[in-house]
mmCIF file of C-alpha atoms in Angstrom:
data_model
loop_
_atom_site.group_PDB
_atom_site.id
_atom_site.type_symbol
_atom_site.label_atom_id
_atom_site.label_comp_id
_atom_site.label_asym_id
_atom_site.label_seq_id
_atom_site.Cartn_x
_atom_site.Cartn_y
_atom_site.Cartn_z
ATOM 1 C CA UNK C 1 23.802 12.686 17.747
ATOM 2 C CA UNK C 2 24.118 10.346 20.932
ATOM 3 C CA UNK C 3 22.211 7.289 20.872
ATOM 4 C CA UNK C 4 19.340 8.738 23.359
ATOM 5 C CA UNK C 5 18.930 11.315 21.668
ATOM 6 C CA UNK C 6 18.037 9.634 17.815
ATOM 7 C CA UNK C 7 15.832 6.974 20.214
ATOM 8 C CA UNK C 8 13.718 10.087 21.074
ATOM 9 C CA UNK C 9 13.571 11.510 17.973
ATOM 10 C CA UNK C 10 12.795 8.412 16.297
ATOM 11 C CA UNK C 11 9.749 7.840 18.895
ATOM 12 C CA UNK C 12 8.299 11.418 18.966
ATOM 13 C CA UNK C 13 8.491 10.787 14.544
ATOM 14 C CA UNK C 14 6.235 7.543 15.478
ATOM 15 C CA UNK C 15 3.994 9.444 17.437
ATOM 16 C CA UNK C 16 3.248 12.182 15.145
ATOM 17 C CA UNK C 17 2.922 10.045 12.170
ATOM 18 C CA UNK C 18 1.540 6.908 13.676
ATOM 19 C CA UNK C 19 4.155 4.670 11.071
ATOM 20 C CA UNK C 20 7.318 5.934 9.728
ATOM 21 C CA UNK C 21 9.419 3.748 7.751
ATOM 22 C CA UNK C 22 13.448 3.045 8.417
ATOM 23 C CA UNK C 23 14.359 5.147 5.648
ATOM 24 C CA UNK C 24 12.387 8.138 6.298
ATOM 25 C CA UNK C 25 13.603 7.495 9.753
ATOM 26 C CA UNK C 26 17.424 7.392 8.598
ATOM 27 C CA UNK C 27 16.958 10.774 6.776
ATOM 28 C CA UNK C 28 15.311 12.636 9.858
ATOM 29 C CA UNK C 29 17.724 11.526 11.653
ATOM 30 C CA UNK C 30 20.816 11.765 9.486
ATOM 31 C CA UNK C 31 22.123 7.924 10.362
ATOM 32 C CA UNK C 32 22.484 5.108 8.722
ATOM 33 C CA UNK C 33 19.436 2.556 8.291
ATOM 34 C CA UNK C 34 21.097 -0.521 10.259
ATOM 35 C CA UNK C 35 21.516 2.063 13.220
ATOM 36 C CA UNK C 36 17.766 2.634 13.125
ATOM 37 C CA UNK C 37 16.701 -0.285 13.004
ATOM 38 C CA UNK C 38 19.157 -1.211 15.989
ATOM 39 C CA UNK C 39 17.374 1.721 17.523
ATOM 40 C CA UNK C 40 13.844 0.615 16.671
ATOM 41 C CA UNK C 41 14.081 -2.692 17.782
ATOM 42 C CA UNK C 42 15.379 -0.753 21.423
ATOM 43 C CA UNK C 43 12.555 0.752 21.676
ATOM 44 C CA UNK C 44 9.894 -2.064 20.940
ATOM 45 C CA UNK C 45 11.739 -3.927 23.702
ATOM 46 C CA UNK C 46 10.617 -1.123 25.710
ATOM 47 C CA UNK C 47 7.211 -1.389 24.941
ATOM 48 C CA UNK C 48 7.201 2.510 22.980
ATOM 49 C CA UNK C 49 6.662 1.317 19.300
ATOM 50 C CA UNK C 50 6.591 -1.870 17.167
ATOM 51 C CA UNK C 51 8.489 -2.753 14.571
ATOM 52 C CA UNK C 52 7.181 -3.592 10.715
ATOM 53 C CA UNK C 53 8.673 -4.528 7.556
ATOM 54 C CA UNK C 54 10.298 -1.732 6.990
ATOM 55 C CA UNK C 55 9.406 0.635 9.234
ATOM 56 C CA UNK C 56 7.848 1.485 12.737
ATOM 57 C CA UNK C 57 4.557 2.092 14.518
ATOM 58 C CA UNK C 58 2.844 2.973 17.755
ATOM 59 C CA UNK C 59 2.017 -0.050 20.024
ATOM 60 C CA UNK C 60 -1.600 -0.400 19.411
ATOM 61 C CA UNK C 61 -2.241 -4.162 18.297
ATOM 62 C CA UNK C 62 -4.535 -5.445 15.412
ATOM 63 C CA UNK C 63 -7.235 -2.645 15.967
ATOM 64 C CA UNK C 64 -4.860 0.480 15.022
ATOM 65 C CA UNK C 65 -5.725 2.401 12.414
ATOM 66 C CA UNK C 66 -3.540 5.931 11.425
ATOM 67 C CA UNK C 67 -5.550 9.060 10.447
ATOM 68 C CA UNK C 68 -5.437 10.041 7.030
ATOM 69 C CA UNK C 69 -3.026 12.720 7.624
ATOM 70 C CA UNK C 70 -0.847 10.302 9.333
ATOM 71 C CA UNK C 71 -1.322 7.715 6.257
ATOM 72 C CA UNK C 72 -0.627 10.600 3.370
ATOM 73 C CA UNK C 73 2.763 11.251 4.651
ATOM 74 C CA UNK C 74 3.815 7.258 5.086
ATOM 75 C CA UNK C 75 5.588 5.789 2.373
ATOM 76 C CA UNK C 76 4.334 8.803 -0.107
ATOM 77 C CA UNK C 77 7.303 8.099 -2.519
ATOM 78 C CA UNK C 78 6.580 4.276 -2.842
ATOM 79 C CA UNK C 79 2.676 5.252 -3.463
ATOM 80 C CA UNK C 80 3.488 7.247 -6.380
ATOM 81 C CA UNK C 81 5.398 4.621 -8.062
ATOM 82 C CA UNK C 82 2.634 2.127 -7.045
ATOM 83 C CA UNK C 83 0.105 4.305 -8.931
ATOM 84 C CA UNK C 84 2.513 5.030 -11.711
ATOM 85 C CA UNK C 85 3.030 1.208 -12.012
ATOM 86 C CA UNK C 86 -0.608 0.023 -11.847
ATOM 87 C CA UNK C 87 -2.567 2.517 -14.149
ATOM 88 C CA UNK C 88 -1.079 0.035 -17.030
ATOM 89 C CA UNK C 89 -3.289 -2.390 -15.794
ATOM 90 C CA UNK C 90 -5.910 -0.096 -16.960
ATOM 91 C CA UNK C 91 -7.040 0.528 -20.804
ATOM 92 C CA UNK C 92 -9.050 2.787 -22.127
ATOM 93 C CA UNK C 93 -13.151 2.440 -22.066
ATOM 94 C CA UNK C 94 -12.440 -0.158 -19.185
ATOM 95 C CA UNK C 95 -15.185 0.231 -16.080
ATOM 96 C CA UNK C 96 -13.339 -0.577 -12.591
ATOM 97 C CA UNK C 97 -14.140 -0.021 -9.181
ATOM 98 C CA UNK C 98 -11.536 1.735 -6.865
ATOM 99 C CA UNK C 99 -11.229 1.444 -3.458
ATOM 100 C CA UNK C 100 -10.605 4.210 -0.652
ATOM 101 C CA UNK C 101 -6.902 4.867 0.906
ATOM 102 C CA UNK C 102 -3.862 7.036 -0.018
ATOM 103 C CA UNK C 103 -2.511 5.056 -2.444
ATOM 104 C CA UNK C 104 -6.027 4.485 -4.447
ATOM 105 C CA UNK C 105 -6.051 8.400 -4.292
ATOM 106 C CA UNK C 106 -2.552 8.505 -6.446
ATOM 107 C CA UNK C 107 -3.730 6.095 -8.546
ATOM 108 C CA UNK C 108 -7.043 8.495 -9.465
ATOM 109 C CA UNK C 109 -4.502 10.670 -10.375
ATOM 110 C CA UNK C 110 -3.207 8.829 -13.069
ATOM 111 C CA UNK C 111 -6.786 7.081 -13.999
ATOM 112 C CA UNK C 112 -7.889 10.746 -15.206
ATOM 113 C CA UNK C 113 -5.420 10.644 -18.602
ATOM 114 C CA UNK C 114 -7.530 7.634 -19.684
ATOM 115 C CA UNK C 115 -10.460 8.338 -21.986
ATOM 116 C CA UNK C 116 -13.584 6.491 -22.432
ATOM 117 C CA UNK C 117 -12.919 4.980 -18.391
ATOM 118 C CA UNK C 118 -15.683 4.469 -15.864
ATOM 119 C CA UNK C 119 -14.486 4.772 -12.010
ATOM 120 C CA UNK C 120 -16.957 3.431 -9.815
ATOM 121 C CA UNK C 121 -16.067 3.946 -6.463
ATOM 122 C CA UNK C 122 -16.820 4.741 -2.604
ATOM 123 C CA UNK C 123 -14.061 7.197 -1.804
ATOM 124 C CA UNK C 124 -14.485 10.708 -1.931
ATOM 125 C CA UNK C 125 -11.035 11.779 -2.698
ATOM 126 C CA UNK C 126 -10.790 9.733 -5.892
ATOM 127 C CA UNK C 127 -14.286 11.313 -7.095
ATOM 128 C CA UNK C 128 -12.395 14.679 -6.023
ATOM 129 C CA UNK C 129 -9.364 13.635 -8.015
ATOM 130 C CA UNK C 130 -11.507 12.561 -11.004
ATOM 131 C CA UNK C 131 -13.767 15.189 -11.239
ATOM 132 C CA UNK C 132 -12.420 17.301 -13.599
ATOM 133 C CA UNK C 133 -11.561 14.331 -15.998
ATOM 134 C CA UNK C 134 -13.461 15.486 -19.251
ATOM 135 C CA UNK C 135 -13.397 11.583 -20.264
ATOM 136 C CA UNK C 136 -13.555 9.566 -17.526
ATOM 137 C CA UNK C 137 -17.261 8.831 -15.863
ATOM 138 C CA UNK C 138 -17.314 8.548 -12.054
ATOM 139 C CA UNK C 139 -20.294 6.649 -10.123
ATOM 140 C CA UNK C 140 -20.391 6.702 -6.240
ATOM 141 C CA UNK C 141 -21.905 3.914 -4.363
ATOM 142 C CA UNK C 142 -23.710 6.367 -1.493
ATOM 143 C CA UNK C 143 -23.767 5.498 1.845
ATOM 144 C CA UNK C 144 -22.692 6.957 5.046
ATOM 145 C CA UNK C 145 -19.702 9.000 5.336
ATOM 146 C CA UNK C 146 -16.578 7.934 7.488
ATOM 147 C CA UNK C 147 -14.605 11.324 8.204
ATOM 148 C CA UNK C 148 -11.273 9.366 9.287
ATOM 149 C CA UNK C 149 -11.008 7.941 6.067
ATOM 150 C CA UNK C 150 -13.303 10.104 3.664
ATOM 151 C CA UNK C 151 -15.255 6.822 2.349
ATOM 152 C CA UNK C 152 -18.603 5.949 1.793
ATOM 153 C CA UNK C 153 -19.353 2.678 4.326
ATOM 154 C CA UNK C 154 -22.407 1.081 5.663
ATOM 155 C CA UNK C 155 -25.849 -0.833 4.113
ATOM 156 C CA UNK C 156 -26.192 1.745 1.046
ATOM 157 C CA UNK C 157 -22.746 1.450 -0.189
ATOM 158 C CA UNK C 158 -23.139 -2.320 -0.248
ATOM 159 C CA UNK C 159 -26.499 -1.955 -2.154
ATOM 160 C CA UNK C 160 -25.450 -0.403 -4.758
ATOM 161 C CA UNK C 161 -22.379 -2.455 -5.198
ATOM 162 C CA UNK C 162 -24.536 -5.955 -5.295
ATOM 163 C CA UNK C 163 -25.398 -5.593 -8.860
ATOM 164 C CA UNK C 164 -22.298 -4.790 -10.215
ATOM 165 C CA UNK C 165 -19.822 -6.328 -12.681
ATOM 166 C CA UNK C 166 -16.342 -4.946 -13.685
ATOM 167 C CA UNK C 167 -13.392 -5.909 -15.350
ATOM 168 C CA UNK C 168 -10.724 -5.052 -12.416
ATOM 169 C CA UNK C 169 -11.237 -3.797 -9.122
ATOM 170 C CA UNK C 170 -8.722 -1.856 -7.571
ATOM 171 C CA UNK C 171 -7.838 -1.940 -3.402
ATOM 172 C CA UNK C 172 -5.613 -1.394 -0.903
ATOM 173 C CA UNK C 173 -5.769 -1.902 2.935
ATOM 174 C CA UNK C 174 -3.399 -1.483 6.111
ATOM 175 C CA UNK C 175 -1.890 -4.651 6.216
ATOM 176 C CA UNK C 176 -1.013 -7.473 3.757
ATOM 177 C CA UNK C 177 0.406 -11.148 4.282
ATOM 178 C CA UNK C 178 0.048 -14.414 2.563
ATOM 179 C CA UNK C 179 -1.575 -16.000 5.885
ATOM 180 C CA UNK C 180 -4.908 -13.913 5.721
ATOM 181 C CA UNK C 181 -4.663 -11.763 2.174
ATOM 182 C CA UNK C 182 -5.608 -8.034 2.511
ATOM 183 C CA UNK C 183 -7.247 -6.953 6.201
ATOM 184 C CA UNK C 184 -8.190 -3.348 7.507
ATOM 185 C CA UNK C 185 -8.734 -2.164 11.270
ATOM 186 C CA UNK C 186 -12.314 -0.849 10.376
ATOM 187 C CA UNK C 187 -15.254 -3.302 9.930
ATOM 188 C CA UNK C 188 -17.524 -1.621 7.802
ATOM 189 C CA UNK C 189 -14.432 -0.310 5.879
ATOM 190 C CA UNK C 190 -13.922 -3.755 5.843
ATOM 191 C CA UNK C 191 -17.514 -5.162 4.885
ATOM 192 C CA UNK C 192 -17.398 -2.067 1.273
ATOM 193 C CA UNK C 193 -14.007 -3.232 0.549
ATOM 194 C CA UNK C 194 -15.329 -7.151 0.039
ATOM 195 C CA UNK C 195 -18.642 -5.495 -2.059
ATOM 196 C CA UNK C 196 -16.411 -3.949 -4.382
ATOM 197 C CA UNK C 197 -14.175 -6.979 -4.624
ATOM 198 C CA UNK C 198 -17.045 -9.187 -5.235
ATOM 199 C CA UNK C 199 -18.556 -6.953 -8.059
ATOM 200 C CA UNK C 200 -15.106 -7.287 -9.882
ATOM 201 C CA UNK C 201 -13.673 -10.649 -12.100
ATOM 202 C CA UNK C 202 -9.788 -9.419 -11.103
ATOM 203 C CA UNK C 203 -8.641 -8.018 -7.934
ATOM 204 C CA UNK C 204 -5.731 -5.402 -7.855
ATOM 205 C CA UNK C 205 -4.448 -4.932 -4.335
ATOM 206 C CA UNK C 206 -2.201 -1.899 -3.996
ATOM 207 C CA UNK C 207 0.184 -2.188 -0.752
ATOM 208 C CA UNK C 208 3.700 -0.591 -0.358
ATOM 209 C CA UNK C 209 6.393 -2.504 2.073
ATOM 210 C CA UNK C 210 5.360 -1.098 5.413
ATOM 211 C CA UNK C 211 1.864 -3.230 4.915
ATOM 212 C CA UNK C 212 3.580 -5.997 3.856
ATOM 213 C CA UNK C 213 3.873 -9.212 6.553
ATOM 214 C CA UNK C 214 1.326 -7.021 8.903
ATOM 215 C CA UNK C 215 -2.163 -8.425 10.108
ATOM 216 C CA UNK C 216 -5.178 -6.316 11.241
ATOM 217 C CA UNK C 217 -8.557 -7.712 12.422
ATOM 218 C CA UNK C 218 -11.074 -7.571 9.900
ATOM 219 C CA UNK C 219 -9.823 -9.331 6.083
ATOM 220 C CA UNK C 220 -10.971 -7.847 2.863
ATOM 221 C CA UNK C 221 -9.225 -10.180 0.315
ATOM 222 C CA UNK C 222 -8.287 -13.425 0.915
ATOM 223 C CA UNK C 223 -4.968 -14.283 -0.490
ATOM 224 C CA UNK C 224 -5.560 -16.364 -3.360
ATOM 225 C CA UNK C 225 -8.333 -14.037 -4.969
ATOM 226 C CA UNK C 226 -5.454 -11.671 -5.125
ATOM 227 C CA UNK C 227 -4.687 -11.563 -9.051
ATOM 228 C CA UNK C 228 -2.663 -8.937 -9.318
ATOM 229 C CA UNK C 229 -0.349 -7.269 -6.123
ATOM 230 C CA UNK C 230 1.447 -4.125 -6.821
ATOM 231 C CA UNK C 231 4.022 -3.365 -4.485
ATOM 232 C CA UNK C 232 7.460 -1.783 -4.022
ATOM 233 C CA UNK C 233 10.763 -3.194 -3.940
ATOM 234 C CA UNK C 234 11.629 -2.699 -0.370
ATOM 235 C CA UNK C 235 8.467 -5.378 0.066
ATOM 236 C CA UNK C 236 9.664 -8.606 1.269
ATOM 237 C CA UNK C 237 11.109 -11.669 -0.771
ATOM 238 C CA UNK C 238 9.322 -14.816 1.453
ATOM 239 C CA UNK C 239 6.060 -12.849 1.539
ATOM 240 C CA UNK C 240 5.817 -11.469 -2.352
ATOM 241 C CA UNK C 241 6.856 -15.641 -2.659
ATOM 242 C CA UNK C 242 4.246 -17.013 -1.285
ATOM 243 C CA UNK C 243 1.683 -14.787 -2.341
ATOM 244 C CA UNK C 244 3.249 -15.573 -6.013
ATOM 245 C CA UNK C 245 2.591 -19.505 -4.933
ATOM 246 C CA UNK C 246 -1.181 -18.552 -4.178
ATOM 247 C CA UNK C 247 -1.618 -17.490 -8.083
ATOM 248 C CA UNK C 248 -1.125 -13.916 -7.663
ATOM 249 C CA UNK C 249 1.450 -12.026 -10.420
ATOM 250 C CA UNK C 250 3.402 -9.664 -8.816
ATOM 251 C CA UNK C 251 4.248 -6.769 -10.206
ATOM 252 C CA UNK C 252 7.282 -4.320 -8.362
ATOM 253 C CA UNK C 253 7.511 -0.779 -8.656
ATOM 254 C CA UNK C 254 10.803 0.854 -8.440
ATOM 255 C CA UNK C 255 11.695 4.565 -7.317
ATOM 256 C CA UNK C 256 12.769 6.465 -9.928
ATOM 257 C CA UNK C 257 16.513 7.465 -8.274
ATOM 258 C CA UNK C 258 16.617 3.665 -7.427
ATOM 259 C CA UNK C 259 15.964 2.172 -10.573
ATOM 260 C CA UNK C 260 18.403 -0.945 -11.739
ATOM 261 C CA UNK C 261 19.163 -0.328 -15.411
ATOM 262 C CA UNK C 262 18.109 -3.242 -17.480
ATOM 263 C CA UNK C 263 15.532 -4.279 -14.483
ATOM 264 C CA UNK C 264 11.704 -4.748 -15.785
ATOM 265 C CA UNK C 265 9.068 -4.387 -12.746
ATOM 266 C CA UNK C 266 7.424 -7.679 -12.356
ATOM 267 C CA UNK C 267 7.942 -10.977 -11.393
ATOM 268 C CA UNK C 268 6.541 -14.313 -11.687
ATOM 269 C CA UNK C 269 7.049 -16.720 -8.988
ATOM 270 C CA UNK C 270 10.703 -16.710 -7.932
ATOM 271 C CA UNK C 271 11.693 -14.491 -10.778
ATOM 272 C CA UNK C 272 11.751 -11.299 -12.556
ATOM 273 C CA UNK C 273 11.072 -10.936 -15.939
ATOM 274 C CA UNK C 274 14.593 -10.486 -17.166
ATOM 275 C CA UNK C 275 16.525 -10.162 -14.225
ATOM 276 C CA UNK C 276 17.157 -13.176 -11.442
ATOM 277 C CA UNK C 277 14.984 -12.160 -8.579
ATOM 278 C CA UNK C 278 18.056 -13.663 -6.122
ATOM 279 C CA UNK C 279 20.162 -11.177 -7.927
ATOM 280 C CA UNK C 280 17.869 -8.134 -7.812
ATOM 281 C CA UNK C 281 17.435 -8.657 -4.038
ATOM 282 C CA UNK C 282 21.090 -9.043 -3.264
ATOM 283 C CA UNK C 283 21.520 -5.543 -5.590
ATOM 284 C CA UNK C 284 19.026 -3.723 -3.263
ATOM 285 C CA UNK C 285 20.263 -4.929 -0.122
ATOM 286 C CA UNK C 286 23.960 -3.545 -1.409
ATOM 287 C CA UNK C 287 22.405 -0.154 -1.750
ATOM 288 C CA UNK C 288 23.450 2.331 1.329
#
């Protein structure tokens, strides 16, 4: 495939999916990932997309914000192994509160093996997920309805978070850096997701690599009341760093097929547990 030809197929991918990330990209397009991202960065110079961590998305500045649709099929594999990752932050009988997005979604799916939990949340697809969960008690905050994103926003979802008190609560967002902390496009998106962080003692932020180092208007957590980030290993080493420096444990999910043998899937500061961080990130960046 001629070099035109990938930069057009690359852009149209963009367009229908509103982020796509390098690998994704490199499988579509049946090339390597250094020639993509020589490609993407051809085409931001352009002015057609911009480049992420990662990835690639439409031109669009800090206001952005993909469909749901568009979001589902981003990064799906990484969001599994997110969910799969943080559900052992969760033990039975606990009471959280869960946050809307994708990768909230997979973790529901995983929440509903755990007996004696309450789920308190503002997202209609983990009440969906949940709802046949013999053992699990869900609570929705009410409030008005935001199609795009099929949460509960606005003055009554904020009531009936005000009086609340949980153990964890659990959140992701569209972009993540150690600058600002979590942020969102949406500001009453925004204004639920700092309710249900207040009403919680530990905050669990849930981000795969293409949020990672990106900045969108309106910030839900700031970076040090981030206790726990759970992210995957294509995130990057100078941001998980500094977040790490701001007090929050990082924990790294790997993809199954991908997995280091020996590897365990968090670190603390500079290091993982049992393997040298330097080392792990040299290993990945070997990988074709």
């Amino acid at each position: 495939m001629f070099a035109a030809e990938r930069r057009q197929l690359i852009l149209e991918m963009v367009r229908a999916n509103g982020a796509v990330s390098l690998r994704e990209l490199a499988r579509v397009v049946q090339t390597s990932e250094v020639t993509v991202r020589r490609d993407v960065r051809a085409l931001e110079a352009e002015g057609l997309l911009d480049r992420r961590h990662g990835g690639a998305v439409l031109p669009g500045g800090l206001a952005r914000e993909p469909s749901y649709s568009q979001k589902t099929h981003l990064a799906a594999a990484e969001k599994a192994a997110i969910a799969d990752l943080a559900v052992s932050l969760v033990d039975e009988g606990d009471a959280i509160v869960v946050g809307a997005g994708t990768t909230t979604q997979e973790l529901a799916r995983r929440l509903a093996r755990i007996p004696g939990l309450t789920v308190v949340t503002n997202s209609l697809l983990v009440a969906q997920v949940l709802a046949h969960a013999n053992r699990v008690e869900v609570v929705m905050t009410g409030g008005t309805l935001r199609g795009s994103s099929y949460a509960l926003v606005g003055s009554g979802a904020e009531q009936a978070l005000s009086g609340l008190r949980v153990r964890r609560a659990f959140v992701s967002g569209n972009g993540l850096t150690a600058d600002r902390g979590l942020s969102t496009p949406n500001m009453l998106s925004a204004s639920v997701d700092r309710a249900l962080v207040q009403a919680a003692h530990e905050v669990v932020v849930l981000v795969d690599h293409t949020k990672m180092g990106v900045d969108t208007m309106f910030q839900t957590v700031a970076a040090e009341r981030i206790t726990h980030l759970v992210t995957d290993e294509d995130a990057p080493s100078a941001e998980l760093a500094a977040l790490s420096e701001l007090g929050a444990q990082i924990h790294i999910a790997q993809l199954p097929q991908r997995a280091v043998p020996g590897a365990r899937s968090e670190i603390n500061g500079d290091r993982l547990l049992g393997v040298d961080h330097a080392a792990a990130v040299e290993a990945r960046d070997r990988r074709p």
